[in-house]
CSV table of C-alpha atoms in Angstrom, one decimal:
chain,number,residue,atom,x,y,z
V,242,UNK,CA,-0.2,-0.1,0.3
V,243,UNK,CA,1.4,3.3,-0.4
V,244,UNK,CA,1.1,6.5,0.8
V,245,UNK,CA,-0.9,9.2,-1.0
V,246,UNK,CA,-1.4,12.4,0.8
V,247,UNK,CA,-5.0,14.2,0.1
V,248,UNK,CA,-6.6,11.3,-1.2
V,249,UNK,CA,-9.8,10.4,0.8
V,250,UNK,CA,-9.8,6.7,2.1
V,251,UNK,CA,-13.2,5.9,3.8
V,252,UNK,CA,-12.1,2.4,4.7
V,253,UNK,CA,-9.0,4.0,6.6
V,254,UNK,CA,-11.8,6.6,8.2
V,255,UNK,CA,-14.4,4.4,9.1
V,256,UNK,CA,-12.7,1.4,10.3
V,257,UNK,CA,-10.0,3.8,12.7
V,258,UNK,CA,-13.4,5.8,14.1
V,259,UNK,CA,-15.2,2.5,14.6
V,260,UNK,CA,-12.2,0.3,15.7
V,261,UNK,CA,-11.0,3.4,18.6
V,262,UNK,CA,-14.8,4.3,19.5
V,263,UNK,CA,-15.5,0.7,20.7
V,264,UNK,CA,-11.8,0.1,22.1
V,265,UNK,CA,-12.4,3.3,24.1
V,266,UNK,CA,-15.5,2.0,26.0
V,267,UNK,CA,-14.5,1.3,29.5
V,268,UNK,CA,-10.8,2.2,28.7
V,269,UNK,CA,-8.7,4.2,31.1
V,270,UNK,CA,-9.0,7.4,29.3
V,271,UNK,CA,-12.7,7.3,29.4
V,272,UNK,CA,-12.6,6.7,32.9
V,273,UNK,CA,-10.6,9.7,33.3
V,274,UNK,CA,-12.8,12.1,31.6
V,275,UNK,CA,-15.7,11.0,33.8
V,276,UNK,CA,-13.4,12.0,36.6
V,277,UNK,CA,-12.5,15.3,35.2
V,278,UNK,CA,-15.9,16.1,34.3
V,279,UNK,CA,-17.3,15.6,37.8
V,280,UNK,CA,-14.2,17.6,38.9
V,281,UNK,CA,-14.8,20.5,36.3
V,282,UNK,CA,-17.6,22.4,35.3
V,283,UNK,CA,-16.3,23.8,32.2
V,284,UNK,CA,-17.3,21.2,30.0
V,285,UNK,CA,-16.3,22.5,26.3
V,286,UNK,CA,-12.8,23.0,28.1
V,287,UNK,CA,-12.6,19.4,28.5
V,288,UNK,CA,-14.1,18.8,25.6
V,289,UNK,CA,-11.4,20.9,23.8
V,290,UNK,CA,-8.6,19.4,25.6
V,291,UNK,CA,-9.4,16.0,24.8
V,292,UNK,CA,-9.7,16.7,20.9
V,293,UNK,CA,-5.8,18.4,21.3
V,294,UNK,CA,-4.2,16.1,23.4
V,295,UNK,CA,-5.8,13.2,21.1
V,296,UNK,CA,-4.9,14.8,17.8
V,297,UNK,CA,-1.3,15.3,19.1
V,298,UNK,CA,-0.9,12.0,20.3
V,299,UNK,CA,-2.6,10.1,17.4
V,300,UNK,CA,-0.8,12.2,14.8
V,301,UNK,CA,2.6,11.0,16.3
V,302,UNK,CA,1.2,7.5,16.9
V,303,UNK,CA,0.0,7.4,13.2
V,304,UNK,CA,3.1,8.7,11.9
V,305,UNK,CA,5.5,6.3,13.6
V,306,UNK,CA,3.1,3.5,12.3
V,307,UNK,CA,3.9,4.8,8.5
V,308,UNK,CA,7.5,5.4,9.2
V,309,UNK,CA,7.9,1.7,11.2
V,310,UNK,CA,6.1,-0.2,8.4
V,311,UNK,CA,8.6,1.3,5.7
V,312,UNK,CA,11.1,-0.9,7.6
V,313,UNK,CA,9.7,-4.0,7.7
V,314,UNK,CA,10.1,-5.9,4.6
V,315,UNK,CA,7.0,-6.1,2.4
V,316,UNK,CA,6.4,-9.6,2.6
V,317,UNK,CA,6.2,-9.8,6.4
V,318,UNK,CA,4.8,-6.2,6.8
V,319,UNK,CA,1.0,-8.0,6.1
V,320,UNK,CA,1.8,-10.5,9.3
V,321,UNK,CA,3.3,-8.2,11.6
V,322,UNK,CA,0.4,-5.8,10.9
V,323,UNK,CA,-2.2,-8.7,11.4
V,324,UNK,CA,-0.4,-10.1,14.5
V,325,UNK,CA,-0.7,-6.4,16.1
V,326,UNK,CA,-4.1,-6.4,15.3
V,327,UNK,CA,-4.6,-10.1,17.3
V,328,UNK,CA,-2.6,-8.7,19.8
V,329,UNK,CA,-4.9,-5.9,20.7
V,330,UNK,CA,-8.1,-8.0,20.3
V,331,UNK,CA,-6.4,-9.9,23.0
V,332,UNK,CA,-5.6,-6.7,25.4
V,333,UNK,CA,-9.2,-5.3,24.9
V,334,UNK,CA,-10.5,-8.3,27.0
V,335,UNK,CA,-8.3,-7.1,30.0
V,336,UNK,CA,-10.5,-4.1,31.8
V,337,UNK,CA,-8.7,-0.5,32.6
V,338,UNK,CA,-8.8,1.2,35.5
V,339,UNK,CA,-7.5,4.3,36.8
V,340,UNK,CA,-4.5,3.7,39.7
V,341,UNK,CA,-5.3,7.0,41.4
V,342,UNK,CA,-6.4,10.2,41.0
V,343,UNK,CA,-3.2,12.4,39.9
V,344,UNK,CA,-4.8,15.8,41.3
V,345,UNK,CA,-1.9,17.8,40.9
V,346,UNK,CA,-2.5,19.1,37.4
V,347,UNK,CA,-5.8,20.1,38.5
V,348,UNK,CA,-4.8,23.7,39.7
V,349,UNK,CA,-4.1,24.1,35.8
V,350,UNK,CA,-7.6,24.2,35.5
V,351,UNK,CA,-10.0,22.2,33.4
V,352,UNK,CA,-8.0,22.6,29.8
V,353,UNK,CA,-4.6,22.3,31.1
V,354,UNK,CA,-5.6,19.6,33.6
V,355,UNK,CA,-7.4,17.8,30.9
V,356,UNK,CA,-4.9,18.4,28.1
V,357,UNK,CA,-2.0,16.8,30.4
V,358,UNK,CA,-3.4,13.9,32.3
V,359,UNK,CA,-5.4,12.4,28.7
V,360,UNK,CA,-2.1,13.0,26.6
V,361,UNK,CA,-0.1,10.9,29.4
V,362,UNK,CA,-2.8,8.4,29.8
V,363,UNK,CA,-3.0,7.8,26.2
V,364,UNK,CA,0.7,7.3,26.0
V,365,UNK,CA,1.2,3.4,25.0
V,366,UNK,CA,-2.6,2.8,26.0
V,367,UNK,CA,-4.4,0.4,23.4
V,368,UNK,CA,-6.2,2.9,21.6
V,369,UNK,CA,-2.7,4.7,20.7
V,370,UNK,CA,-1.3,1.3,19.7
V,371,UNK,CA,-4.1,0.9,17.5
V,372,UNK,CA,-3.7,4.1,15.9
V,373,UNK,CA,0.0,2.7,15.0
V,374,UNK,CA,-1.3,-0.6,13.5
V,375,UNK,CA,-3.9,1.4,12.0
V,376,UNK,CA,-1.7,4.0,9.9
V,377,UNK,CA,0.7,1.0,9.0
V,378,UNK,CA,-2.0,-0.9,7.6
V,379,UNK,CA,-3.6,2.1,5.5
V,380,UNK,CA,-0.4,4.3,4.9
V,381,UNK,CA,-2.9,7.2,5.2
V,382,UNK,CA,-1.9,9.4,8.3
V,383,UNK,CA,-4.7,11.8,7.7
V,384,UNK,CA,-7.8,9.8,7.7
V,385,UNK,CA,-6.4,7.6,10.4
V,386,UNK,CA,-5.8,10.4,12.6
V,387,UNK,CA,-9.5,11.8,11.8
V,388,UNK,CA,-11.0,8.8,12.3
V,389,UNK,CA,-9.0,7.5,15.3
V,390,UNK,CA,-9.6,11.4,16.9
V,391,UNK,CA,-13.6,11.2,16.1
V,392,UNK,CA,-13.4,7.8,17.7
V,393,UNK,CA,-12.3,9.1,20.6
V,394,UNK,CA,-14.5,11.9,21.2
V,395,UNK,CA,-17.5,9.8,20.1
V,396,UNK,CA,-16.7,7.7,23.2
V,397,UNK,CA,-15.6,10.5,25.4
V,398,UNK,CA,-18.1,13.3,24.8
V,399,UNK,CA,-21.0,11.6,26.0
V,400,UNK,CA,-19.6,10.7,29.3
V,401,UNK,CA,-18.1,14.3,29.9
V,402,UNK,CA,-21.7,15.6,29.0
V,403,UNK,CA,-23.3,13.3,31.0
V,404,UNK,CA,-20.7,13.8,33.8
V,405,UNK,CA,-22.0,11.7,36.6
V,406,UNK,CA,-22.5,8.8,34.0
V,407,UNK,CA,-22.0,5.4,35.3
V,408,UNK,CA,-20.2,2.9,33.1
V,409,UNK,CA,-21.1,0.2,35.5
V,410,UNK,CA,-24.8,0.1,33.9
V,411,UNK,CA,-23.1,-1.1,30.4
V,412,UNK,CA,-22.3,-4.5,29.9
V,413,UNK,CA,-18.7,-4.0,30.2
V,414,UNK,CA,-17.5,-7.8,29.3
V,415,UNK,CA,-20.0,-7.7,26.4
V,416,UNK,CA,-18.6,-4.9,24.9
V,417,UNK,CA,-15.0,-5.8,25.3
V,418,UNK,CA,-15.5,-9.1,23.5
V,419,UNK,CA,-17.2,-7.1,20.8
V,420,UNK,CA,-14.2,-5.0,20.5
V,421,UNK,CA,-11.8,-7.8,20.5
V,422,UNK,CA,-13.6,-9.5,17.3
V,423,UNK,CA,-13.6,-6.3,15.8
V,424,UNK,CA,-9.8,-6.6,16.2
V,425,UNK,CA,-9.5,-10.2,15.4
V,426,UNK,CA,-11.5,-9.5,12.1
V,427,UNK,CA,-9.0,-6.5,11.0
V,428,UNK,CA,-6.5,-9.0,11.8
V,429,UNK,CA,-8.1,-11.6,9.6
V,430,UNK,CA,-8.6,-9.1,6.9
V,431,UNK,CA,-5.0,-8.3,6.8
V,432,UNK,CA,-4.1,-11.5,6.1
V,433,UNK,CA,-6.7,-12.1,3.6
V,434,UNK,CA,-6.3,-8.6,1.6
C-alpha cells in the first residue's frame, strides 16, 4: 500500500473511527474523562483539551506507524500488522482502571489538567497502539488520525456531557468481547487482503 497524501480513504476513516470508539468504551481514558467531568464544570474546556491531546498523540502514533512499516520487508509487513491486530484483540479483553487520581494538575484548570492527563494516559494505551497499527495498515496518516480522533470523541464526549454517568450500567464484558472480535476480524482481513 502506498501513501497518497490528500486522497480520501473512506476505509481508513471508518475503520479507525469505529475501532477506536469501541475500544475506548471502559478504557482508562474514558474513566479519566468521567473523573474530569465530575471535577470541573467547564465541559467545553474538557472536550477541547481531549480533542487537542488526542490529535497530537494520535498524529505522533500514526506517523510512527507509517514510518515503522517502511522498515519491515513488504513480505512480512502484512503478518506484522495482522499480528498486532490480534494482540490488541487480546489486550482489550483486560479491563482498565485508573490507579490513582493525579490531582496535582487540577490547579491548571479544566483545559490544562485535561490536556496533560489525557495525553499522558494515552501514551502506550491500546487506542494509541491501535492508531500505530491502523496507520501502518492503511498508509493514510490524515484519515487514520481524523478517524481515531473522531472515535475518541464519540466515546468520551457523551461521558463528559453526562458528568456523573456510570459505566457500571453498561455490559462491559460484552463490549470488550465485541471489541476484541472487531480487532481479530481486522487481523484476519489484513491477512486476506
